[in-house]
Amino acid sequence: MVGIRTNAFAEERAEVEVLLNEAKKFNELGKKIEASLGRMRTTGDSLQKALGPGYNSTQPLHHINDNVNRMLATIDSWQKPLESKGQEERILREGPATAGVTPYLASLKRVEAMLSELNAKPLRINQDATTELQQLHGQANTKLQELFEAILRGEKEQIEPLHFITKEIPFPMLEGKKLQDLAAINSQISASQTRSASSTTSGTSTAKAYAKFRGDYLNTSLLNLASASISTAKKKKPDELYRRGTSGIGTYASGIEGLFVAEWQMITVVFGRTEWGSTYELTVRKAMNEFSNTLRELDNQVKAHLTTDCFLAYEIIDITNRLAFRIDDQTGQLKQQFIEVMRPVRDTARDSLPELLKNIKTEIDKKLFFPHDNAVDPFTVEVMLRMQRIASFPQPFTSILSSLNDKNWTMPVTPSNASTSSLPSIKSLDSTSDSNQILAQYVIDTIETLLSCIDAKSRTIISNKALLGLLIANQVAVIDRMIRTSDIQNLFASTNTQYRLDTWRKKGTGAYLDAWREPCAALMDVQYTSRQPRPPSGNSGVSDSTAVIKALSSKDKEAIKEKFKAFNAKFELLSTKHREVNGGMEKEIRTQLGREIQAMVEPLYGRFWDRYHEIDKGKGKYVKYDKGSLNAQITTLQ
C-alpha cells in the first residue's frame, strides 16, 4: 500500500518538474519577445520620422484619383441614353406611314425621354448629340403632322346628305382605326406644342388642320341643301302666300344636324376634353357662315314680300330654334351661334306684325267696290289664310309676340316699343294658356281690324243698311268657318275670344234684319180693353176672327186692311231683294237669316192673321197669305 503511494507521488513530482521547466522556457521566450518589441518600436520610430513627410504629401493624390474615377463613372451613366440613339434615329427617319403609328410614337417618346435626361444633366460632350436629337424630334413631329393631314385629306370627299336623311340612316364617320391614329397623333403633337408653348389661342396645329379639312367637307356637303333652300323658297306667283314646307330649309337643318352631330362624336375621340369646344367651333365655322348667308338671302326675300312671305320667316325661326336646342342637347355647343345667325330673320318676323295690320288697312282703303252681291271679299279669305298659317307656327310666333309690350304689334317696331331683351326661345315660353292667349289676342285683333276697315269703307260705297249688314255678316261667316277648320279654333276655345267675333256677327245680321222690322211693325194693332172685353185670339177658329171683325168700326176695318196691304207690299219687296242677294250669301248666313226672319215675322203674322183674316172674307184681296203659305214663303228664303 505504501509502495503504491510512493510511486504516485514520484510521477506527480516528475510532471511538476516538467511543467516548471516549460514555464522557465516561456519566461525566457517572453523576455526575448519583449526585447524584440523594444527594438521594433525603436525601428518604427525611426521609420515614422523618415517616411511621415512622404506619406503626408501623397494623401491628396489618392483623393484626386478617387474623384476622377467617380466622375468617369458619372459621365458613362450620362452618355448611356445615347446608346440607342442610332436605333431610334432609324425608326424616326422611316416615318410613321412606314414604321407604323404605334411603333413610331413609342420611338418618339423614347427620344423625348433621352432629351429630358440630357437636358437635365448638360454636358459639352453631349451638346452635338442633343442638337441632333432635337432636330430629329422636330422632324418626327412634322411627319406626324403630315400623316394627320393625309388621313383627313383622304376623307375629304363630300357626301349627299339628302341620301342619309331620306333613308334615315346615320351620317358617315371616319373608320375606328383612323380615328385612333388621329387621336394618338394629336395627343403627341398637342403635348409637344404645349411643352414648347408653340400652340396659339386658336388651337394646336392638329386642331387647325382638322378644322380646315373637315370644315371644307362639311361646307361642301351642305352647299346643295343651301342652294335648294333658296331656290325652293321662290314662288311662281309673287302675291301667293308662302306655304309651310315649300322651302327646303327643313331638310337643310336636318343635314346640318346629322353632319354636325357626327363631327362632334369624332372630335370627342380625336381630341382631349379641353379641346372639344374650340375645335368643334372652328370646324363648323365655314358651314355656319354659309348657313348664315343662306338665311340672310331668305331674309331679303321675305323683306321684299313681307305680307306674303313672312310665314317663311316664322318657319325659319321655328326650324332654327329646334335645331339649336337639339344640337345643344347632344353637344352642349353652338346654341348661341344659331341664335345670332337667326337674329336678322327674327327681326324681320317681328317687323311683319304691324305690317300685316297696316296692309289690311291699305288694301281695304284702295277698294273702289265690294262684291256686287255683298258676298265674301277675296281679301277676307286671304287674311284668314294668313291667320291659319300664323296659327300653325305657335311657338315661334308667340316668341315674337312675347318680345313686344302689350299690343305693340299694332304699331311699327321702334327702339321705344321693342323689347330691350332678346326674343325668348322656344323652351322659355309656356305652351299652354299664356302663349295661347297672346296668339289668340293677335288673331282676333287682326280680324277686328279687317272687319272695322270693311265696315268703315263699305259705308262710303254702300248706302243700303241691310246690304252693309249682309256684307259684314258674310265676312264673319267665312271667318268663323275658317277658324273652325284650323288650329285657331283651339286657340279661341281655350282663351274665351270667340265672343268678340260673335259681336260682329250680331252687328251684321242685326243691320240686315232692321229692314224686316217694317213689315212686322205693320202687324202691330192697338186694342182698348177698357171699352169691351178682349175677343179671344190664337187658334180658336174662324168664328173668333169674324167676331173680332164685327166688333171693329169702319175706320178700324180700313186700318186693318191697310196694315195687311202694307205688310204684303213690304214682305214681297224684302223677299224679292233677299232672293236677289241670296246667291252671294254664305250658307250659314242664309240659314241664320231665314230662321231669324221666320222667328221675327211668323209669330206676329200668325197672331194678326188669327184675329183679322176675315177682313176680306177669304177673297185674298188684303189677306194674301194664310199662315201656311207665309211659312212656305219664308222657308224659301233659307
C-alpha positions as MATLAB code, in Angstrom:
seq = 'MVGIRTNAFAEERAEVEVLLNEAKKFNELGKKIEASLGRMRTTGDSLQKALGPGYNSTQPLHHINDNVNRMLATIDSWQKPLESKGQEERILREGPATAGVTPYLASLKRVEAMLSELNAKPLRINQDATTELQQLHGQANTKLQELFEAILRGEKEQIEPLHFITKEIPFPMLEGKKLQDLAAINSQISASQTRSASSTTSGTSTAKAYAKFRGDYLNTSLLNLASASISTAKKKKPDELYRRGTSGIGTYASGIEGLFVAEWQMITVVFGRTEWGSTYELTVRKAMNEFSNTLRELDNQVKAHLTTDCFLAYEIIDITNRLAFRIDDQTGQLKQQFIEVMRPVRDTARDSLPELLKNIKTEIDKKLFFPHDNAVDPFTVEVMLRMQRIASFPQPFTSILSSLNDKNWTMPVTPSNASTSSLPSIKSLDSTSDSNQILAQYVIDTIETLLSCIDAKSRTIISNKALLGLLIANQVAVIDRMIRTSDIQNLFASTNTQYRLDTWRKKGTGAYLDAWREPCAALMDVQYTSRQPRPPSGNSGVSDSTAVIKALSSKDKEAIKEKFKAFNAKFELLSTKHREVNGGMEKEIRTQLGREIQAMVEPLYGRFWDRYHEIDKGKGKYVKYDKGSLNAQITTLQ';
ca = [
       0.000    0.000    0.000;
       2.857    2.398    0.993;
       4.785    1.463   -2.119;
       1.856    2.357   -4.373;
       1.577    5.848   -2.846;
       5.333    6.427   -3.260;
       5.129    5.656   -6.961;
       2.191    8.012   -7.447;
       3.995   10.884   -5.740;
       7.081   10.262   -7.860;
       5.066   10.539  -11.092;
       3.416   13.728   -9.994;
       6.782   15.175   -8.949;
       8.189   14.403  -12.350;
       5.258   16.101  -14.079;
       5.695   19.197  -11.885;
       9.333   19.385  -12.754;
       8.445   19.189  -16.456;
       5.920   21.969  -16.080;
       8.357   24.114  -14.219;
      10.913   23.656  -16.983;
       8.381   24.631  -19.579;
       7.393   27.721  -17.592;
      11.024   28.690  -17.366;
      11.320   28.424  -21.166;
       8.201   30.569  -21.672;
       9.608   33.223  -19.368;
      12.799   33.312  -21.324;
      10.804   33.485  -24.624;
       8.702   36.329  -23.255;
      11.836   38.254  -22.382;
      13.128   37.744  -25.905;
       9.811   38.897  -27.431;
       9.776   41.955  -25.205;
      13.304   42.753  -26.270;
      12.228   42.341  -29.960;
       9.251   44.649  -29.427;
      11.541   47.232  -27.961;
      13.751   47.054  -30.988;
      10.709   47.223  -33.296;
       9.426   50.312  -31.543;
      12.754   51.906  -31.973;
      12.844   50.941  -35.649;
       9.215   52.138  -36.110;
      10.005   55.465  -34.588;
      12.903   55.780  -36.967;
      10.708   54.867  -39.980;
       7.958   57.295  -38.854;
      10.483   60.027  -38.727;
      11.824   59.057  -42.143;
       8.535   58.261  -44.103;
       5.997   60.629  -42.444;
       6.699   63.636  -44.684;
       6.377   61.483  -47.854;
       3.053   59.958  -46.799;
       1.553   63.319  -45.987;
       2.488   64.649  -49.436;
       0.841   61.703  -51.382;
      -2.541   61.584  -49.480;
      -4.292   64.339  -51.629;
      -3.309   62.400  -54.738;
      -5.355   59.433  -53.508;
      -8.438   61.698  -53.086;
      -7.967   63.155  -56.578;
      -7.742   59.689  -58.050;
     -10.999   58.643  -56.345;
     -12.767   61.772  -57.616;
     -11.604   61.155  -61.185;
     -12.878   57.597  -61.044;
     -16.268   58.719  -59.779;
     -16.507   61.444  -62.495;
     -15.734   58.963  -65.227;
     -18.467   56.671  -63.891;
     -20.975   59.565  -63.889;
     -20.066   60.556  -67.458;
     -20.574   56.972  -68.538;
     -24.036   56.947  -66.948;
     -24.967   60.265  -68.624;
     -23.924   59.009  -72.017;
     -25.769   55.733  -71.591;
     -29.098   57.107  -73.121;
     -27.214   57.725  -76.350;
     -26.513   54.016  -76.738;
     -29.911   53.519  -78.530;
     -29.745   56.777  -80.486;
     -28.937   55.032  -83.735;
     -31.897   52.656  -83.496;
     -34.382   55.462  -82.699;
     -32.966   57.590  -85.475;
     -33.523   54.808  -87.962;
     -37.188   54.361  -86.896;
     -37.979   58.051  -86.891;
     -36.399   58.662  -90.284;
     -38.566   55.912  -91.789;
     -41.701   57.897  -90.990;
     -44.963   56.803  -89.296;
     -46.530   55.582  -92.525;
     -43.724   53.019  -92.953;
     -42.868   52.205  -89.355;
     -46.471   52.248  -88.144;
     -48.077   54.899  -85.963;
     -47.789   52.982  -82.691;
     -44.087   51.962  -83.001;
     -43.250   55.406  -84.342;
     -44.864   57.162  -81.385;
     -43.157   54.765  -78.966;
     -39.781   55.576  -80.512;
     -40.545   59.294  -80.375;
     -41.384   59.045  -76.698;
     -38.069   57.306  -76.043;
     -36.266   60.137  -77.846;
     -38.155   62.605  -75.686;
     -37.022   60.685  -72.609;
     -33.414   60.872  -73.856;
     -33.701   64.607  -74.410;
     -35.213   65.028  -70.993;
     -32.285   63.227  -69.360;
     -29.681   65.026  -71.466;
     -31.192   68.434  -70.787;
     -31.389   67.692  -67.087;
     -27.566   66.967  -66.995;
     -25.984   69.158  -69.666;
     -22.501   68.176  -70.838;
     -20.483   69.819  -73.535;
     -19.613   66.408  -74.829;
     -23.359   65.664  -75.359;
     -24.215   69.027  -76.922;
     -23.954   67.842  -80.502;
     -25.957   64.692  -79.787;
     -28.649   66.728  -78.033;
     -28.919   69.067  -81.019;
     -29.256   66.119  -83.370;
     -31.970   64.568  -81.225;
     -33.875   67.850  -81.062;
     -33.781   68.150  -84.837;
     -34.853   64.539  -85.159;
     -37.707   65.157  -82.726;
     -38.919   68.182  -84.713;
     -38.745   66.256  -87.988;
     -40.683   63.391  -86.431;
     -43.464   65.731  -85.296;
     -43.573   67.235  -88.772;
     -44.015   63.782  -90.288;
     -46.775   63.031  -87.794;
     -48.487   66.285  -88.759;
     -48.210   65.339  -92.428;
     -49.701   61.913  -91.756;
     -52.502   63.526  -89.711;
     -53.359   65.759  -92.649;
     -53.012   62.915  -95.139;
     -55.576   60.821  -93.246;
     -58.008   63.758  -93.229;
     -57.315   64.571  -96.860;
     -58.243   61.049  -97.833;
     -61.690   61.514  -96.258;
     -62.420   64.930  -97.770;
     -64.833   63.800 -100.491;
     -68.252   65.369  -99.920;
     -71.408   63.352  -99.345;
     -75.026   63.940 -100.317;
     -76.898   64.489  -97.018;
     -80.294   64.016  -98.674;
     -79.483   60.334  -99.172;
     -78.967   59.793  -95.451;
     -81.952   61.955  -94.487;
     -84.470   60.241  -96.766;
     -83.269   56.747  -95.914;
     -82.979   57.653  -92.214;
     -79.521   56.147  -91.863;
     -76.677   57.518  -89.697;
     -74.325   60.020  -91.262;
     -70.855   58.549  -92.079;
     -67.868   58.844  -89.740;
     -64.161   58.020  -90.096;
     -63.126   54.410  -89.519;
     -62.232   53.416  -85.971;
     -58.556   52.711  -86.836;
     -58.157   56.104  -88.466;
     -59.765   57.832  -85.518;
     -57.399   56.002  -83.154;
     -54.372   57.052  -85.230;
     -55.602   60.647  -85.361;
     -56.154   60.634  -81.614;
     -52.661   59.240  -80.912;
     -51.004   61.715  -83.273;
     -52.959   64.640  -81.838;
     -52.034   63.634  -78.300;
     -48.347   63.579  -79.215;
     -48.307   66.852  -81.174;
     -50.503   68.694  -78.668;
     -48.276   67.640  -75.783;
     -45.156   68.623  -77.726;
     -46.545   72.040  -78.651;
     -47.734   72.628  -75.113;
     -44.228   71.944  -73.788;
     -42.700   74.261  -76.357;
     -45.501   76.845  -75.948;
     -45.988   76.924  -79.739;
     -49.776   76.450  -79.663;
     -51.980   79.538  -80.067;
     -55.333   80.602  -78.725;
     -56.906   79.308  -81.935;
     -55.716   75.783  -81.204;
     -52.896   73.390  -81.936;
     -51.665   72.637  -85.439;
     -53.627   69.397  -85.458;
     -56.809   71.191  -84.397;
     -56.312   73.742  -87.173;
     -55.671   71.016  -89.727;
     -58.716   69.065  -88.588;
     -60.869   72.192  -88.759;
     -59.603   73.023  -92.235;
     -60.151   69.652  -93.875;
     -63.308   68.643  -92.012;
     -64.679   72.183  -92.238;
     -64.339   72.067  -96.029;
     -66.010   68.651  -96.031;
     -68.973   69.921  -94.011;
     -69.360   73.053  -96.094;
     -69.208   71.376  -99.498;
     -71.549   68.594  -98.360;
     -74.177   71.164  -97.320;
     -73.887   73.522 -100.300;
     -76.557   71.759 -102.357;
     -79.030   71.904  -99.492;
     -78.278   75.598  -99.008;
     -78.927   76.334 -102.677;
     -82.090   74.235 -102.635;
     -83.389   76.136  -99.606;
     -83.177   79.380 -101.565;
     -84.469   78.110 -104.904;
     -87.457   76.266 -103.432;
     -88.492   79.330 -101.430;
     -89.045   81.354 -104.592;
     -92.696   81.434 -105.674;
     -94.127   81.397 -109.181;
     -96.763   83.964 -108.186;
     -95.397   86.893 -106.155;
     -98.729   87.537 -104.410;
     -99.146   83.898 -103.341;
     -98.907   83.204  -99.609;
     -95.897   81.153  -98.611;
     -96.915   77.624  -97.719;
     -95.165   75.809  -94.880;
     -92.630   73.271  -96.066;
     -92.231   74.846  -99.513;
     -88.638   75.835  -98.836;
     -86.005   73.186  -98.294;
     -84.842   74.902  -95.112;
     -86.145   72.000  -93.029;
     -84.085   69.467  -94.990;
     -81.099   71.815  -94.784;
     -81.446   71.887  -90.995;
     -81.664   68.089  -90.874;
     -78.460   67.857  -92.899;
     -76.717   70.303  -90.568;
     -77.824   68.343  -87.524;
     -76.720   64.984  -88.913;
     -73.308   66.173  -90.070;
     -72.614   68.366  -87.044;
     -73.504   65.665  -84.528;
     -71.395   63.067  -86.363;
     -68.490   65.521  -86.416;
     -68.843   66.142  -82.688;
     -68.677   62.420  -81.980;
     -65.415   62.144  -83.930;
     -63.895   65.206  -82.274;
     -64.530   63.733  -78.833;
     -62.492   60.679  -79.894;
     -59.613   62.516  -81.563;
     -59.106   65.422  -79.153;
     -58.854   65.924  -75.417;
     -61.813   67.243  -73.455;
     -60.295   70.709  -73.125;
     -60.038   70.921  -76.945;
     -63.565   69.742  -77.804;
     -65.382   73.052  -77.778;
     -62.772   75.171  -79.561;
     -62.019   72.545  -82.205;
     -65.713   71.908  -82.862;
     -66.491   75.589  -83.244;
     -63.500   76.045  -85.558;
     -64.541   73.034  -87.645;
     -68.162   74.075  -88.244;
     -67.381   77.787  -88.693;
     -67.373   77.725  -92.500;
     -70.628   75.743  -92.638;
     -72.192   78.094  -90.097;
     -71.155   81.091  -92.206;
     -72.802   79.509  -95.236;
     -75.936   78.859  -93.195;
     -75.878   82.498  -92.105;
     -75.565   83.649  -95.735;
     -78.469   81.405  -96.724;
     -80.691   82.819  -94.003;
     -79.668   86.339  -94.974;
     -80.709   85.715  -98.573;
     -84.004   84.192  -97.468;
     -84.470   87.167  -95.173;
     -84.061   89.538  -98.121;
     -86.720   87.603  -99.988;
     -89.062   87.883  -97.007;
     -88.452   91.622  -96.754;
     -89.255   92.042 -100.448;
     -92.643   90.318  -99.999;
     -93.258   90.785  -96.300;
     -97.031   90.277  -96.192;
     -96.914   87.032  -98.172;
     -93.509   85.600  -97.186;
     -93.391   86.485  -93.501;
     -94.509   82.890  -92.889;
     -91.170   81.756  -94.293;
     -89.517   83.845  -91.560;
     -91.705   82.144  -88.923;
     -90.759   78.743  -90.346;
     -87.050   79.613  -90.281;
     -87.333   80.700  -86.644;
     -89.185   77.507  -85.747;
     -86.738   75.208  -87.529;
     -83.573   77.021  -86.408;
     -84.707   77.203  -82.792;
     -85.409   73.488  -82.698;
     -82.126   72.753  -84.487;
     -80.182   74.852  -81.966;
     -81.652   73.054  -78.985;
     -81.271   69.582  -80.491;
     -77.585   70.156  -81.250;
     -77.081   71.752  -77.844;
     -78.683   68.726  -76.166;
     -76.228   66.390  -77.915;
     -73.067   68.504  -77.898;
     -73.553   71.373  -75.459;
     -72.318   73.706  -78.208;
     -73.471   76.260  -80.827;
     -76.818   77.328  -79.309;
     -75.785   80.969  -79.067;
     -74.268   80.885  -82.557;
     -77.547   79.655  -84.045;
     -79.483   82.349  -82.176;
     -77.167   85.031  -83.569;
     -77.421   83.639  -87.101;
     -81.215   83.727  -86.814;
     -81.397   87.278  -85.421;
     -81.923   89.168  -88.757;
     -84.758   86.821  -89.710;
     -86.261   87.176  -86.265;
     -86.174   90.962  -86.517;
     -87.888   90.801  -89.900;
     -90.544   88.487  -88.477;
     -91.122   90.947  -85.657;
     -91.464   93.813  -88.145;
     -94.109   91.835  -90.025;
     -96.617   92.046  -87.157;
     -97.579   95.714  -87.584;
     -97.008   95.442  -91.329;
     -99.713   92.786  -91.674;
    -102.187   95.033  -89.879;
    -101.102   98.034  -91.922;
    -101.540   96.026  -95.109;
    -105.166   95.290  -94.174;
    -105.939   98.989  -93.864;
    -104.094   99.798  -97.098;
    -105.819   97.091  -99.136;
    -109.295   97.964  -97.866;
    -108.724  101.690  -98.412;
    -107.764  101.016 -102.032;
    -111.047   99.242 -102.777;
    -113.459  101.012 -105.089;
    -116.195   98.413 -104.650;
    -117.060   95.210 -102.849;
    -118.568   92.079 -104.477;
    -121.820   93.109 -106.205;
    -123.919   90.679 -104.188;
    -122.116   91.578 -100.946;
    -120.539   88.149 -100.876;
    -117.281   87.308  -99.178;
    -114.460   89.585 -100.263;
    -111.403   87.645 -101.550;
    -109.178   89.737  -99.315;
    -111.038   88.419  -96.268;
    -110.138   84.884  -97.305;
    -106.521   85.933  -97.812;
    -106.329   87.494  -94.347;
    -107.799   84.366  -92.781;
    -105.338   82.203  -94.684;
    -102.635   84.331  -93.120;
    -104.104   83.733  -89.673;
    -104.357   79.998  -90.293;
    -100.700   79.866  -91.240;
     -99.734   82.006  -88.294;
    -101.587   79.568  -86.014;
     -99.525   76.737  -87.483;
     -96.381   78.408  -86.050;
     -97.497   78.842  -82.419;
     -94.089   78.657  -80.770;
     -92.019   80.988  -82.981;
     -94.902   83.420  -83.427;
     -95.601   83.524  -79.705;
     -91.906   84.112  -79.010;
     -92.027   87.146  -81.297;
     -95.221   88.469  -79.710;
     -93.829   87.931  -76.231;
     -90.900   90.195  -77.020;
     -93.255   93.125  -77.500;
     -95.192   95.049  -74.926;
     -98.969   94.682  -74.785;
    -100.474   95.265  -78.241;
     -97.249   96.732  -79.607;
     -97.954   94.723  -82.742;
    -100.458   97.425  -83.715;
     -97.644   99.901  -84.376;
     -94.305   99.759  -86.205;
     -91.466   98.331  -84.135;
     -89.095  101.046  -82.938;
     -86.447  101.146  -80.204;
     -89.023  102.722  -77.908;
     -91.573   99.939  -78.102;
     -89.400   96.938  -78.868;
     -88.402   94.734  -76.018;
     -84.995   95.562  -74.584;
     -84.299   91.914  -74.034;
     -83.630   89.357  -76.694;
     -86.511   87.371  -78.035;
     -87.424   84.404  -75.884;
     -86.594   80.975  -77.173;
     -88.994   78.105  -77.594;
     -88.154   76.496  -74.273;
     -88.665   79.743  -72.359;
     -92.335   80.022  -73.328;
     -95.342   78.491  -71.651;
     -97.059   76.464  -74.357;
    -100.431   76.492  -72.632;
    -102.688   79.322  -71.522;
    -100.324   82.310  -71.612;
     -98.895   81.671  -75.077;
    -102.330   80.745  -76.453;
    -103.760   83.948  -75.034;
    -101.087   86.054  -76.751;
    -101.564   84.346  -80.104;
    -105.368   84.448  -79.863;
    -105.163   88.145  -78.997;
    -103.196   88.903  -82.151;
    -105.527   86.838  -84.343;
    -108.701   88.469  -83.016;
    -107.097   91.922  -83.249;
    -106.325   91.223  -86.898;
    -109.883   90.017  -87.554;
    -111.386   93.045  -85.842;
    -109.068   95.338  -87.792;
    -110.255   93.703  -91.018;
    -113.949   93.947  -90.116;
    -113.602   97.522  -88.869;
    -111.897   98.586  -92.085;
    -114.517   96.820  -94.227;
    -117.297   98.373  -92.175;
    -115.853  101.880  -92.488;
    -115.028  101.571  -96.191;
    -118.372   99.984  -97.115;
    -120.272  102.903  -95.606;
    -118.648  105.162  -98.224;
    -119.627  102.785 -101.063;
    -122.923  101.177  -99.970;
    -125.817  103.302  -98.758;
    -128.244  100.469  -98.006;
    -128.024   99.498  -94.339;
    -129.256   95.946  -94.959;
    -126.604   95.366  -97.598;
    -123.976   96.765  -95.270;
    -125.082   94.311  -92.618;
    -125.120   91.459  -95.130;
    -121.575   92.295  -96.234;
    -120.326   92.159  -92.641;
    -122.320   89.003  -91.875;
    -120.855   87.198  -94.897;
    -117.307   88.149  -93.888;
    -117.940   86.927  -90.339;
    -119.384   83.667  -91.665;
    -116.340   82.777  -93.730;
    -114.037   83.947  -90.933;
    -115.860   81.715  -88.478;
    -115.729   78.758  -90.852;
    -112.005   79.168  -91.438;
    -111.486   79.420  -87.688;
    -113.370   76.205  -87.028;
    -111.450   74.272  -89.669;
    -107.997   75.275  -88.403;
    -105.849   75.458  -85.284;
    -107.372   78.849  -84.476;
    -110.428   77.041  -83.099;
    -108.331   75.571  -80.285;
    -106.864   78.992  -79.519;
    -110.260   80.636  -79.250;
    -111.759   77.762  -77.268;
    -109.005   77.949  -74.640;
    -108.899   81.740  -74.392;
    -112.577   82.779  -74.482;
    -112.047   85.039  -77.502;
    -114.983   83.840  -79.632;
    -117.399   86.367  -78.124;
    -115.613   89.210  -79.907;
    -116.363   87.608  -83.253;
    -119.951   86.931  -82.182;
    -120.363   90.656  -81.545;
    -119.586   91.366  -85.180;
    -121.904   88.598  -86.330;
    -124.775   90.124  -84.361;
    -123.932   93.552  -85.714;
    -124.100   92.342  -89.325;
    -127.268   90.259  -89.010;
    -128.873   92.958  -86.878;
    -128.315   95.597  -89.555;
    -129.787   93.301  -92.203;
    -132.831   92.394  -90.101;
    -133.613   96.018  -89.300;
    -135.407   96.284  -92.643;
    -137.647   93.352  -91.703;
    -138.917   95.228  -88.721;
    -141.001   97.397  -91.055;
    -143.424   94.644  -92.169;
    -143.512   93.480  -88.563;
    -144.459   96.988  -87.458;
    -147.467   96.840  -89.825;
    -148.765   93.882  -87.846;
    -148.996   95.857  -84.642;
    -152.510   96.875  -83.639;
    -153.982   98.794  -80.763;
    -156.655   97.290  -78.574;
    -158.665   99.133  -75.969;
    -159.512   96.538  -73.402;
    -161.384   99.088  -71.269;
    -164.074   99.599  -73.890;
    -165.084   95.992  -74.293;
    -163.905   92.524  -73.450;
    -160.921   91.489  -75.496;
    -162.001   88.943  -78.102;
    -160.207   85.632  -77.951;
    -157.283   85.155  -80.343;
    -154.956   82.443  -81.431;
    -156.139   79.147  -82.864;
    -159.746   79.406  -81.815;
    -161.098   79.248  -85.384;
    -162.846   81.489  -87.916;
    -165.639   82.456  -85.607;
    -163.177   84.318  -83.417;
    -161.832   86.370  -86.350;
    -165.390   87.025  -87.505;
    -166.332   88.243  -84.053;
    -163.309   90.482  -83.951;
    -164.069   91.995  -87.338;
    -167.698   92.602  -86.415;
    -166.624   94.449  -83.327;
    -164.463   96.840  -85.341;
    -165.613  100.201  -86.558;
    -165.401  101.041  -90.250;
    -162.374  103.145  -89.612;
    -160.640  100.326  -87.761;
    -161.514   97.901  -90.507;
    -159.913  100.205  -93.083;
    -156.867  100.454  -90.868;
    -156.595   96.663  -90.679;
    -156.885   96.428  -94.433;
    -154.076   98.952  -94.827;
    -151.925   97.007  -92.408;
    -152.369   93.817  -94.442;
    -151.606   95.749  -97.643;
    -148.541   97.354  -96.109;
    -147.299   94.036  -94.808;
    -147.845   92.325  -98.141;
    -146.026   95.018 -100.078;
    -143.075   95.237  -97.719;
    -142.814   91.475  -97.259;
    -142.804   90.855 -101.002;
    -140.295   93.645 -101.610;
    -137.917   92.359  -98.939;
    -138.399   88.769 -100.105;
    -137.506   89.791 -103.637;
    -134.415   91.684 -102.514;
    -133.448   88.790 -100.254;
    -133.597   86.386 -103.186;
    -131.543   88.766 -105.285;
    -128.677   88.657 -102.818;
    -129.307   85.057 -101.817;
    -126.639   83.767 -104.200;
    -123.956   85.851 -102.514;
    -124.868   84.720  -99.030;
    -122.807   82.175  -97.243;
    -124.783   79.048  -96.431;
    -124.591   79.701  -92.708;
    -125.826   83.292  -93.141;
    -128.644   82.247  -95.472;
    -129.863   79.712  -92.938;
    -129.387   82.013  -89.978;
    -131.162   84.975  -91.595;
    -134.031   82.770  -92.788;
    -134.577   81.480  -89.281;
    -134.293   84.934  -87.759;
    -136.835   86.305  -90.275;
    -139.097   83.391  -89.522;
    -138.783   83.914  -85.783;
    -139.474   87.616  -86.209;
    -142.376   87.558  -88.728;
    -144.311   84.334  -88.236;
    -145.420   84.832  -84.604;
    -146.631   88.360  -85.287;
    -148.323   87.461  -88.543;
    -149.919   84.376  -87.027;
    -151.428   86.400  -84.206;
    -152.542   89.126  -86.602;
    -153.945   86.651  -89.094;
    -155.860   84.770  -86.389;
    -157.616   87.951  -85.366;
    -158.203   89.695  -88.669;
    -158.035   87.232  -91.571;
    -161.816   87.506  -92.090;
    -161.391   91.134  -93.061;
    -161.792   90.221  -96.778;
    -163.841   87.059  -96.184;
    -161.244   84.810  -97.858;
    -161.080   86.669 -101.137;
    -157.327   87.270 -100.783;
    -157.603   90.895 -101.667;
    -155.998   92.031  -98.426;
    -155.101   88.806  -96.639;
    -152.779   87.422  -99.293;
    -151.135   84.757  -97.128;
    -152.504   82.374  -94.620;
    -150.134   81.004  -92.004;
    -149.166   78.009  -94.095;
    -148.421   79.925  -97.260;
    -146.443   82.525  -95.313;
    -144.388   79.743  -93.757;
    -143.753   78.329  -97.209;
    -142.637   81.713  -98.492;
    -140.288   82.282  -95.576;
    -138.878   78.775  -95.930;
    -137.802   79.610  -99.489;
    -135.685   82.399  -98.057;
    -133.464   79.952  -96.160;
];
